[in-house]
mmCIF file of C-alpha atoms (C1' of nucleotides) in Angstrom:
data_model
loop_
_atom_site.group_PDB
_atom_site.id
_atom_site.type_symbol
_atom_site.label_atom_id
_atom_site.label_comp_id
_atom_site.label_asym_id
_atom_site.label_seq_id
_atom_site.Cartn_x
_atom_site.Cartn_y
_atom_site.Cartn_z
ATOM 1 C CA MET S 29 -70.021 -65.114 -57.233
ATOM 2 C CA ARG S 30 -71.134 -63.760 -60.564
ATOM 3 C CA SER S 31 -72.403 -66.136 -63.193
ATOM 4 C CA ALA S 32 -70.531 -66.641 -66.420
ATOM 5 C CA HIS S 33 -73.327 -64.818 -68.120
ATOM 6 C CA ASP S 34 -73.060 -61.751 -65.922
ATOM 7 C CA THR S 35 -69.311 -61.599 -66.259
ATOM 8 C CA LEU S 36 -69.420 -61.748 -70.017
ATOM 9 C CA ASN S 37 -72.143 -59.158 -70.170
ATOM 10 C CA GLN S 38 -70.214 -56.879 -67.868
ATOM 11 C CA VAL S 39 -67.148 -57.237 -70.056
ATOM 12 C CA LEU S 40 -69.244 -56.446 -73.084
ATOM 13 C CA VAL S 41 -70.602 -53.318 -71.465
ATOM 14 C CA THR S 42 -67.592 -51.882 -69.679
ATOM 15 C CA LEU S 43 -64.271 -53.274 -70.830
ATOM 16 C CA PHE S 44 -64.300 -51.876 -74.323
ATOM 17 C CA ASN S 45 -65.578 -48.529 -73.168
ATOM 18 C CA ASP S 46 -62.840 -48.337 -70.570
ATOM 19 C CA ILE S 47 -60.195 -49.086 -73.138
ATOM 20 C CA LEU S 48 -61.649 -46.547 -75.526
ATOM 21 C CA ARG S 49 -61.476 -43.883 -72.843
ATOM 22 C CA ILE S 50 -57.896 -44.767 -72.000
ATOM 23 C CA GLU S 51 -57.124 -44.502 -75.683
ATOM 24 C CA GLU S 52 -58.850 -41.135 -75.832
ATOM 25 C CA ARG S 53 -56.800 -39.835 -72.942
ATOM 26 C CA THR S 54 -53.512 -40.601 -74.662
ATOM 27 C CA LEU S 55 -54.657 -38.245 -77.427
ATOM 28 C CA SER S 56 -55.756 -35.381 -75.232
ATOM 29 C CA GLU S 57 -52.687 -33.299 -75.965
ATOM 30 C CA SER S 58 -52.637 -33.833 -79.718
ATOM 31 C CA ASP S 59 -54.705 -32.054 -82.354
ATOM 32 C CA LEU S 60 -56.410 -35.336 -83.244
ATOM 33 C CA SER S 61 -59.621 -36.971 -82.097
ATOM 34 C CA ILE S 62 -59.921 -40.713 -81.761
ATOM 35 C CA ARG S 63 -61.995 -40.795 -84.931
ATOM 36 C CA GLU S 64 -59.303 -39.019 -86.829
ATOM 37 C CA VAL S 65 -56.685 -41.450 -85.571
ATOM 38 C CA HIS S 66 -58.808 -44.304 -86.803
ATOM 39 C CA VAL S 67 -59.044 -42.690 -90.224
ATOM 40 C CA ILE S 68 -55.268 -42.340 -90.300
ATOM 41 C CA GLU S 69 -54.932 -45.946 -89.168
ATOM 42 C CA ALA S 70 -57.183 -47.138 -91.981
ATOM 43 C CA VAL S 71 -55.283 -45.082 -94.544
ATOM 44 C CA CYS S 72 -51.951 -46.449 -93.366
ATOM 45 C CA GLU S 73 -53.047 -50.059 -93.389
ATOM 46 C CA ALA S 74 -55.280 -50.247 -96.451
ATOM 47 C CA ASP S 75 -53.940 -52.133 -99.453
ATOM 48 C CA ASP S 76 -55.878 -49.901 -101.793
ATOM 49 C CA PRO S 77 -56.454 -46.566 -100.082
ATOM 50 C CA ARG S 78 -59.217 -45.071 -102.201
ATOM 51 C CA MET S 79 -62.259 -43.354 -100.779
ATOM 52 C CA THR S 80 -64.905 -46.074 -101.232
ATOM 53 C CA ILE S 81 -62.652 -48.773 -99.833
ATOM 54 C CA LEU S 82 -61.673 -46.698 -96.819
ATOM 55 C CA ALA S 83 -65.257 -45.632 -96.162
ATOM 56 C CA GLY S 84 -66.277 -49.293 -96.233
ATOM 57 C CA LEU S 85 -63.563 -50.260 -93.774
ATOM 58 C CA LEU S 86 -64.551 -47.447 -91.454
ATOM 59 C CA HIS S 87 -68.307 -48.045 -91.870
ATOM 60 C CA VAL S 88 -69.090 -44.473 -92.816
ATOM 61 C CA THR S 89 -70.365 -42.906 -96.038
ATOM 62 C CA THR S 90 -67.889 -41.484 -98.514
ATOM 63 C CA GLY S 91 -69.403 -38.108 -97.733
ATOM 64 C CA SER S 92 -68.445 -38.348 -94.076
ATOM 65 C CA LEU S 93 -65.006 -39.609 -94.962
ATOM 66 C CA SER S 94 -64.531 -36.836 -97.468
ATOM 67 C CA VAL S 95 -64.931 -34.139 -94.835
ATOM 68 C CA ALA S 96 -62.702 -36.037 -92.412
ATOM 69 C CA VAL S 97 -60.008 -36.340 -95.084
ATOM 70 C CA SER S 98 -60.304 -32.641 -95.846
ATOM 71 C CA THR S 99 -59.614 -31.602 -92.275
ATOM 72 C CA LEU S 100 -56.800 -34.133 -91.951
ATOM 73 C CA GLU S 101 -55.361 -32.759 -95.181
ATOM 74 C CA ARG S 102 -55.561 -29.256 -93.783
ATOM 75 C CA LYS S 103 -53.852 -30.432 -90.573
ATOM 76 C CA GLY S 104 -51.065 -32.011 -92.612
ATOM 77 C CA TYR S 105 -51.712 -35.688 -91.986
ATOM 78 C CA LEU S 106 -53.095 -36.815 -95.351
ATOM 79 C CA GLN S 107 -52.817 -35.999 -99.031
ATOM 80 C CA ARG S 108 -55.165 -36.687 -101.893
ATOM 81 C CA GLU S 109 -53.787 -38.130 -105.103
ATOM 82 C CA ARG S 110 -55.710 -38.579 -108.313
ATOM 83 C CA ALA S 111 -55.382 -42.024 -109.932
ATOM 84 C CA GLN S 112 -53.800 -42.010 -113.412
ATOM 85 C CA ASP S 113 -55.774 -44.784 -115.065
ATOM 86 C CA ASP S 114 -59.228 -43.938 -113.716
ATOM 87 C CA ARG S 115 -59.441 -40.255 -112.989
ATOM 88 C CA ARG S 116 -62.556 -40.642 -110.873
ATOM 89 C CA VAL S 117 -60.726 -42.326 -108.042
ATOM 90 C CA THR S 118 -58.669 -40.600 -105.377
ATOM 91 C CA PHE S 119 -55.938 -42.270 -103.386
ATOM 92 C CA ILE S 120 -55.426 -41.044 -99.854
ATOM 93 C CA ARG S 121 -51.794 -40.994 -98.767
ATOM 94 C CA PRO S 122 -50.401 -40.550 -95.276
ATOM 95 C CA THR S 123 -47.715 -37.941 -94.681
ATOM 96 C CA GLU S 124 -44.666 -38.574 -92.497
ATOM 97 C CA LYS S 125 -46.564 -36.918 -89.669
ATOM 98 C CA ALA S 126 -49.369 -39.459 -90.080
ATOM 99 C CA LEU S 127 -46.944 -42.366 -90.111
ATOM 100 C CA ARG S 128 -45.521 -41.226 -86.817
ATOM 101 C CA VAL S 129 -49.014 -41.044 -85.308
ATOM 102 C CA GLN S 130 -49.804 -44.486 -86.681
ATOM 103 C CA GLU S 131 -46.666 -45.968 -85.177
ATOM 104 C CA LYS S 132 -47.484 -44.492 -81.810
ATOM 105 C CA HIS S 133 -51.043 -45.741 -82.002
ATOM 106 C CA LYS S 134 -49.908 -49.238 -82.902
ATOM 107 C CA GLN S 135 -47.548 -49.171 -79.968
ATOM 108 C CA PHE S 136 -50.444 -48.211 -77.729
ATOM 109 C CA HIS S 137 -52.356 -51.259 -78.918
ATOM 110 C CA ARG S 138 -49.327 -53.493 -78.505
ATOM 111 C CA ASP S 139 -48.828 -52.286 -74.943
ATOM 112 C CA MET S 140 -52.483 -52.731 -74.105
ATOM 113 C CA VAL S 141 -52.517 -56.299 -75.389
ATOM 114 C CA GLU S 142 -49.225 -57.044 -73.629
ATOM 115 C CA GLU S 143 -50.697 -55.865 -70.363
ATOM 116 C CA GLY S 144 -53.799 -57.964 -70.857
ATOM 117 C CA MET S 145 -51.752 -61.027 -71.776
ATOM 118 C CA SER S 146 -49.487 -60.654 -68.799
ATOM 119 C CA LEU S 147 -52.475 -61.247 -66.558
ATOM 120 C CA LEU S 148 -52.908 -64.774 -67.911
ATOM 121 C CA ASN S 149 -50.707 -67.823 -67.838
ATOM 122 C CA ASP S 150 -49.754 -69.587 -71.057
ATOM 123 C CA TYR S 151 -52.372 -72.225 -70.710
ATOM 124 C CA GLU S 152 -55.212 -69.776 -70.114
ATOM 125 C CA LEU S 153 -53.978 -67.655 -72.945
ATOM 126 C CA GLY S 154 -54.210 -70.546 -75.364
ATOM 127 C CA VAL S 155 -57.798 -71.283 -74.431
ATOM 128 C CA VAL S 156 -58.844 -67.629 -74.447
ATOM 129 C CA VAL S 157 -57.307 -66.946 -77.828
ATOM 130 C CA LYS S 158 -58.947 -69.937 -79.436
ATOM 131 C CA ALA S 159 -62.276 -69.001 -77.916
ATOM 132 C CA LEU S 160 -62.174 -65.333 -78.840
ATOM 133 C CA ASP S 161 -61.054 -66.220 -82.319
ATOM 134 C CA ARG S 162 -64.185 -68.277 -82.714
ATOM 135 C CA VAL S 163 -66.428 -65.573 -81.257
ATOM 136 C CA GLU S 164 -64.901 -62.958 -83.486
ATOM 137 C CA HIS S 165 -65.436 -65.050 -86.597
ATOM 138 C CA TYR S 166 -69.000 -65.641 -85.584
ATOM 139 C CA PHE S 167 -69.773 -61.948 -85.236
ATOM 140 C CA LEU S 168 -67.887 -61.135 -88.390
ATOM 141 C CA GLN S 169 -70.114 -63.565 -90.270
ATOM 142 C CA LYS S 170 -73.145 -61.977 -88.692
ATOM 143 C CA GLU S 171 -71.963 -58.556 -89.775
ATOM 144 C CA LEU S 172 -71.266 -59.704 -93.301
ATOM 145 C CA ALA S 173 -74.683 -61.326 -93.516
ATOM 146 C CA ASN S 174 -76.477 -58.051 -92.671
ATOM 147 C CA PRO S 175 -74.203 -55.372 -94.082
ATOM 148 C CA MET K 10 -51.729 -68.932 -88.062
ATOM 149 C CA ARG K 11 -52.126 -65.666 -86.231
ATOM 150 C CA SER K 12 -50.246 -65.065 -83.023
ATOM 151 C CA ALA K 13 -52.068 -64.700 -79.738
ATOM 152 C CA HIS K 14 -51.108 -61.072 -79.800
ATOM 153 C CA ASP K 15 -52.622 -60.440 -83.215
ATOM 154 C CA THR K 16 -55.807 -62.258 -82.349
ATOM 155 C CA LEU K 17 -56.332 -60.275 -79.171
ATOM 156 C CA ASN K 18 -55.577 -57.029 -80.919
ATOM 157 C CA GLN K 19 -57.990 -57.863 -83.681
ATOM 158 C CA VAL K 20 -60.697 -58.623 -81.145
ATOM 159 C CA LEU K 21 -59.956 -55.333 -79.446
ATOM 160 C CA VAL K 22 -60.297 -53.454 -82.709
ATOM 161 C CA THR K 23 -63.241 -55.130 -84.382
ATOM 162 C CA LEU K 24 -65.410 -57.171 -82.044
ATOM 163 C CA PHE K 25 -66.733 -54.332 -79.978
ATOM 164 C CA ASN K 26 -67.460 -52.213 -83.014
ATOM 165 C CA ASP K 27 -69.258 -55.074 -84.702
ATOM 166 C CA ILE K 28 -71.471 -55.616 -81.690
ATOM 167 C CA LEU K 29 -72.188 -51.912 -81.411
ATOM 168 C CA ARG K 30 -73.310 -51.828 -85.025
ATOM 169 C CA ILE K 31 -75.551 -54.843 -84.556
ATOM 170 C CA GLU K 32 -77.010 -53.112 -81.523
ATOM 171 C CA GLU K 33 -77.542 -49.963 -83.535
ATOM 172 C CA ARG K 34 -79.400 -51.874 -86.214
ATOM 173 C CA THR K 35 -81.927 -53.249 -83.759
ATOM 174 C CA LEU K 36 -82.841 -49.641 -82.957
ATOM 175 C CA SER K 37 -83.193 -48.399 -86.486
ATOM 176 C CA GLU K 38 -86.986 -48.397 -86.383
ATOM 177 C CA SER K 39 -87.363 -46.722 -82.997
ATOM 178 C CA ASP K 40 -87.180 -43.033 -82.163
ATOM 179 C CA LEU K 41 -84.103 -43.643 -80.019
ATOM 180 C CA SER K 42 -80.391 -43.493 -80.730
ATOM 181 C CA ILE K 43 -77.985 -45.876 -79.083
ATOM 182 C CA ARG K 44 -76.795 -43.069 -76.829
ATOM 183 C CA GLU K 45 -80.310 -42.411 -75.673
ATOM 184 C CA VAL K 46 -80.832 -46.098 -74.903
ATOM 185 C CA HIS K 47 -77.708 -46.042 -72.784
ATOM 186 C CA VAL K 48 -79.022 -43.030 -70.876
ATOM 187 C CA ILE K 49 -82.286 -44.878 -70.260
ATOM 188 C CA GLU K 50 -80.325 -47.943 -69.186
ATOM 189 C CA ALA K 51 -78.313 -45.900 -66.680
ATOM 190 C CA VAL K 52 -81.456 -44.277 -65.281
ATOM 191 C CA CYS K 53 -83.168 -47.634 -64.864
ATOM 192 C CA GLU K 54 -80.233 -49.271 -63.138
ATOM 193 C CA ALA K 55 -78.855 -46.475 -60.960
ATOM 194 C CA ASP K 56 -79.376 -46.743 -57.219
ATOM 195 C CA ASP K 57 -79.487 -42.997 -56.886
ATOM 196 C CA PRO K 58 -80.623 -41.497 -60.185
ATOM 197 C CA ARG K 59 -79.622 -37.882 -59.800
ATOM 198 C CA MET K 60 -77.880 -35.896 -62.500
ATOM 199 C CA THR K 61 -74.289 -35.876 -61.205
ATOM 200 C CA ILE K 62 -74.348 -39.595 -60.434
ATOM 201 C CA LEU K 63 -75.790 -40.491 -63.822
ATOM 202 C CA ALA K 64 -73.388 -38.196 -65.631
ATOM 203 C CA GLY K 65 -70.513 -39.885 -63.828
ATOM 204 C CA LEU K 66 -71.733 -43.338 -64.768
ATOM 205 C CA LEU K 67 -72.126 -42.290 -68.381
ATOM 206 C CA HIS K 68 -68.830 -40.370 -68.460
ATOM 207 C CA VAL K 69 -70.371 -37.159 -69.752
ATOM 208 C CA THR K 70 -70.791 -33.717 -68.214
ATOM 209 C CA THR K 71 -74.016 -32.828 -66.469
ATOM 210 C CA GLY K 72 -74.550 -30.290 -69.220
ATOM 211 C CA SER K 73 -74.573 -32.984 -71.893
ATOM 212 C CA LEU K 74 -76.788 -35.203 -69.810
ATOM 213 C CA SER K 75 -79.166 -32.346 -69.128
ATOM 214 C CA VAL K 76 -79.930 -31.856 -72.809
ATOM 215 C CA ALA K 77 -80.227 -35.621 -73.340
ATOM 216 C CA VAL K 78 -82.688 -35.862 -70.461
ATOM 217 C CA SER K 79 -84.693 -32.963 -71.857
ATOM 218 C CA THR K 80 -85.206 -34.629 -75.221
ATOM 219 C CA LEU K 81 -85.987 -37.968 -73.564
ATOM 220 C CA GLU K 82 -88.480 -36.155 -71.357
ATOM 221 C CA ARG K 83 -90.062 -34.601 -74.428
ATOM 222 C CA LYS K 84 -90.224 -38.020 -76.085
ATOM 223 C CA GLY K 85 -91.912 -39.455 -73.031
ATOM 224 C CA TYR K 86 -89.207 -41.769 -71.692
ATOM 225 C CA LEU K 87 -88.038 -39.876 -68.611
ATOM 226 C CA GLN K 88 -89.367 -37.496 -65.969
ATOM 227 C CA ARG K 89 -87.570 -35.056 -63.727
ATOM 228 C CA GLU K 90 -88.432 -34.960 -60.048
ATOM 229 C CA ARG K 91 -87.192 -32.406 -57.555
ATOM 230 C CA ALA K 92 -85.769 -33.843 -54.347
ATOM 231 C CA GLN K 93 -87.640 -32.776 -51.180
ATOM 232 C CA ASP K 94 -84.763 -32.534 -48.744
ATOM 233 C CA ASP K 95 -82.256 -30.786 -51.005
ATOM 234 C CA ARG K 96 -84.074 -28.780 -53.615
ATOM 235 C CA ARG K 97 -80.976 -28.448 -55.798
ATOM 236 C CA VAL K 98 -80.981 -32.097 -56.811
ATOM 237 C CA THR K 99 -83.138 -33.641 -59.495
ATOM 238 C CA PHE K 100 -84.036 -37.294 -59.674
ATOM 239 C CA ILE K 101 -84.547 -38.758 -63.117
ATOM 240 C CA ARG K 102 -87.304 -41.348 -63.314
ATOM 241 C CA PRO K 103 -88.067 -43.749 -66.141
ATOM 242 C CA THR K 104 -91.621 -43.943 -67.481
ATOM 243 C CA GLU K 105 -93.331 -47.213 -68.333
ATOM 244 C CA LYS K 106 -92.250 -46.660 -71.922
ATOM 245 C CA ALA K 107 -88.625 -46.470 -70.793
ATOM 246 C CA LEU K 108 -88.929 -49.630 -68.721
ATOM 247 C CA ARG K 109 -90.159 -51.493 -71.780
ATOM 248 C CA VAL K 110 -87.190 -50.255 -73.797
ATOM 249 C CA GLN K 111 -84.839 -51.244 -71.000
ATOM 250 C CA GLU K 112 -86.283 -54.733 -70.829
ATOM 251 C CA LYS K 113 -85.876 -55.169 -74.550
ATOM 252 C CA HIS K 114 -82.319 -53.878 -74.432
ATOM 253 C CA LYS K 115 -81.427 -56.228 -71.609
ATOM 254 C CA GLN K 116 -82.861 -59.083 -73.604
ATOM 255 C CA PHE K 117 -80.671 -58.064 -76.528
ATOM 256 C CA HIS K 118 -77.606 -58.305 -74.304
ATOM 257 C CA ARG K 119 -78.736 -61.631 -72.879
ATOM 258 C CA ASP K 120 -79.202 -63.052 -76.367
ATOM 259 C CA MET K 121 -75.843 -61.756 -77.515
ATOM 260 C CA VAL K 122 -74.048 -63.338 -74.569
ATOM 261 C CA GLU K 123 -76.008 -66.575 -75.003
ATOM 262 C CA GLU K 124 -74.899 -66.760 -78.599
ATOM 263 C CA GLY K 125 -71.304 -66.128 -77.664
ATOM 264 C CA MET K 126 -71.398 -68.703 -74.896
ATOM 265 C CA SER K 127 -72.927 -71.335 -77.135
ATOM 266 C CA LEU K 128 -69.760 -71.237 -79.208
ATOM 267 C CA LEU K 129 -67.691 -72.546 -76.303
ATOM 268 C CA ASN K 130 -67.807 -75.740 -74.306
ATOM 269 C CA ASP K 131 -68.191 -75.665 -70.543
ATOM 270 C CA TYR K 132 -64.538 -76.104 -69.895
ATOM 271 C CA GLU K 133 -63.446 -73.299 -72.202
ATOM 272 C CA LEU K 134 -66.136 -71.098 -70.782
ATOM 273 C CA GLY K 135 -64.791 -71.519 -67.279
ATOM 274 C CA VAL K 136 -61.296 -70.540 -68.293
ATOM 275 C CA VAL K 137 -62.438 -67.609 -70.413
ATOM 276 C CA VAL K 138 -64.682 -66.199 -67.726
ATOM 277 C CA LYS K 139 -62.011 -66.356 -65.085
ATOM 278 C CA ALA K 140 -59.510 -64.747 -67.411
ATOM 279 C CA LEU K 141 -61.777 -61.960 -68.615
ATOM 280 C CA ASP K 142 -62.842 -61.262 -65.076
ATOM 281 C CA ARG K 143 -59.235 -60.606 -64.200
ATOM 282 C CA VAL K 144 -58.644 -58.440 -67.253
ATOM 283 C CA GLU K 145 -61.762 -56.427 -66.568
ATOM 284 C CA HIS K 146 -60.745 -55.768 -62.975
ATOM 285 C CA TYR K 147 -57.341 -54.698 -64.111
ATOM 286 C CA PHE K 148 -58.675 -52.138 -66.564
ATOM 287 C CA LEU K 149 -61.283 -50.955 -64.113
ATOM 288 C CA GLN K 150 -58.486 -50.214 -61.641
ATOM 289 C CA LYS K 151 -56.604 -48.395 -64.346
ATOM 290 C CA GLU K 152 -59.664 -46.298 -65.115
ATOM 291 C CA LEU K 153 -60.276 -45.494 -61.481
ATOM 292 C CA ALA K 154 -56.637 -44.501 -61.028
ATOM 293 C CA ASN K 155 -56.833 -41.886 -63.826
ATOM 294 C CA PRO K 156 -60.418 -40.713 -63.731
ATOM 295 C "C1'" DC T 28 -70.045 -42.207 -132.172
ATOM 296 C "C1'" DT T 29 -73.308 -40.171 -129.354
ATOM 297 C "C1'" DT T 30 -76.297 -40.630 -125.731
ATOM 298 C "C1'" DT T 31 -77.416 -42.669 -121.495
ATOM 299 C "C1'" DA T 32 -76.321 -44.946 -117.372
ATOM 300 C "C1'" DT T 33 -73.195 -45.968 -113.822
ATOM 301 C "C1'" DC T 34 -69.492 -45.051 -110.846
ATOM 302 C "C1'" DT T 35 -66.428 -42.101 -107.724
ATOM 303 C "C1'" DG T 36 -65.981 -38.526 -104.958
ATOM 304 C "C1'" DT T 37 -67.301 -33.749 -103.081
ATOM 305 C "C1'" DT T 38 -70.377 -30.363 -101.152
ATOM 306 C "C1'" DT T 39 -74.162 -28.947 -98.452
ATOM 307 C "C1'" DG T 40 -77.853 -28.763 -94.986
ATOM 308 C "C1'" DA T 41 -79.706 -30.870 -91.083
ATOM 309 C "C1'" DA T 42 -79.534 -33.562 -86.822
ATOM 310 C "C1'" DC T 43 -77.239 -34.900 -82.856
ATOM 311 C "C1'" DA T 44 -73.546 -35.332 -79.119
ATOM 312 C "C1'" DT T 45 -70.479 -33.103 -76.567
ATOM 313 C "C1'" DC T 46 -67.928 -29.675 -73.856
ATOM 314 C "C1'" DA T 47 -66.704 -25.397 -71.426
ATOM 315 C "C1'" DA T 48 -68.340 -21.454 -69.530
ATOM 316 C "C1'" DA T 49 -71.860 -18.538 -67.904
ATOM 317 C "C1'" DC T 50 -75.632 -18.749 -65.202
ATOM 318 C "C1'" DC T 51 -79.436 -19.624 -61.507
ATOM 319 C "C1'" DA T 52 -81.173 -21.532 -57.317
ATOM 320 C "C1'" DT T 53 -80.168 -23.685 -53.162
ATOM 321 C "C1'" DT T 54 -77.434 -25.166 -49.335
ATOM 322 C "C1'" DT T 55 -73.346 -24.878 -46.450
ATOM 323 C "C1'" DT T 56 -69.598 -22.430 -44.413
ATOM 324 C "C1'" DT T 57 -67.625 -18.580 -42.385
ATOM 325 C "C1'" DA E 9 -75.697 -12.045 -42.945
ATOM 326 C "C1'" DA E 10 -72.346 -12.612 -46.455
ATOM 327 C "C1'" DA E 11 -69.452 -15.575 -49.018
ATOM 328 C "C1'" DA E 12 -68.442 -19.948 -50.857
ATOM 329 C "C1'" DA E 13 -69.691 -24.275 -52.547
ATOM 330 C "C1'" DT E 14 -72.922 -27.405 -54.794
ATOM 331 C "C1'" DG E 15 -76.360 -29.276 -58.235
ATOM 332 C "C1'" DG E 16 -78.442 -28.354 -62.538
ATOM 333 C "C1'" DT E 17 -79.563 -25.814 -66.755
ATOM 334 C "C1'" DT E 18 -78.643 -22.977 -70.735
ATOM 335 C "C1'" DT E 19 -75.898 -21.458 -74.420
ATOM 336 C "C1'" DG E 20 -72.407 -21.135 -78.078
ATOM 337 C "C1'" DA E 21 -68.982 -23.650 -80.409
ATOM 338 C "C1'" DT E 22 -67.047 -27.821 -82.377
ATOM 339 C "C1'" DG E 23 -67.152 -32.390 -84.318
ATOM 340 C "C1'" DT E 24 -69.445 -36.416 -86.484
ATOM 341 C "C1'" DT E 25 -72.645 -38.273 -89.245
ATOM 342 C "C1'" DC E 26 -76.010 -38.934 -92.990
ATOM 343 C "C1'" DA E 27 -78.855 -38.176 -97.118
ATOM 344 C "C1'" DA E 28 -79.360 -35.764 -101.108
ATOM 345 C "C1'" DA E 29 -77.800 -32.883 -104.710
ATOM 346 C "C1'" DC E 30 -74.066 -32.347 -107.484
ATOM 347 C "C1'" DA E 31 -69.915 -32.831 -110.878
ATOM 348 C "C1'" DG E 32 -66.647 -35.303 -113.524
ATOM 349 C "C1'" DA E 33 -65.106 -39.596 -115.533
ATOM 350 C "C1'" DT E 34 -65.903 -44.024 -117.457
ATOM 351 C "C1'" DA E 35 -68.763 -47.794 -119.236
ATOM 352 C "C1'" DA E 36 -72.785 -49.518 -121.734
ATOM 353 C "C1'" DA E 37 -76.382 -49.146 -125.155
ATOM 354 C "C1'" DG E 38 -78.168 -47.636 -129.131
#
DNA sequence: CTTTATCTGTTTGAACATCAAACCATTTTT
DNA sequence: AAAAATGGTTTGATGTTCAAACAGATAAAG
């Protein structure tokens, strides 16, 4: 039997990659890459969808984001909008088309989590959630400490 | 308080990316990208390190792998070796330099898992490991079903 | 006020990863 | 012996990313 250590390491190495590939496959017939979907996701969920904020959320430079936004604008998923009060800033708005993609993507995540949860009983679920919550906070701190 | 669903989804979305970025940062002063380290890792751990096998493990085409191997050969981490019995196949061998990288990378993973484990008590750990094991197997099946 | 500095975002050039398709050499099948 | 299949490599195109140069707008300093 595998040790706890080996199991966790294996999960670290394979589980997320597997899920990412499954996610990728659901997109194979659209005109969007997984990166582009994540940009759309960030735009849809951001409180304050300006370039610097979005780039920070996505961990890319504003330069990278700028080209991504341009192609998504060309494809009809996003629109730029100049801010009135400070004319340096640009707000990025999703189109209807983007909102539909976002809804579908959220549903994908919901389904994935449902499937995962269905494999556990209520008791296990409680323990796992509390544990992962703690682990996530720990790594978030670590990330914030070395940005 | 967040629901179990939200917590799991959040972990799905952020945890893996956070870890990947931390991993990336540890490489920032080497001449290797994270992709290249994963190629080296696959070469070091494969039972049968020929191109098609490795490409399958890494989920890339042999074409992609071929160029990756060429640059890693140029950088002194890998060597190609023609098979005797079937002269079409190439074995990819790690150099000493690659083995050192691999050892360091494994240590990184060990440390990461240690840190994660230290956040849980023995009891929680048992439950989490059993649960994640099940989830991992489930997604592995799913991957194998739609390759 | 005018000049200077800072901030926000875009463009550009380079590096890298990746794939599909064309290709070459070798082995297997017919 | 010829044709087909297999294992790898090369090549051309596309996508992602960054750093650096840039431009326009606002804030700070004089």
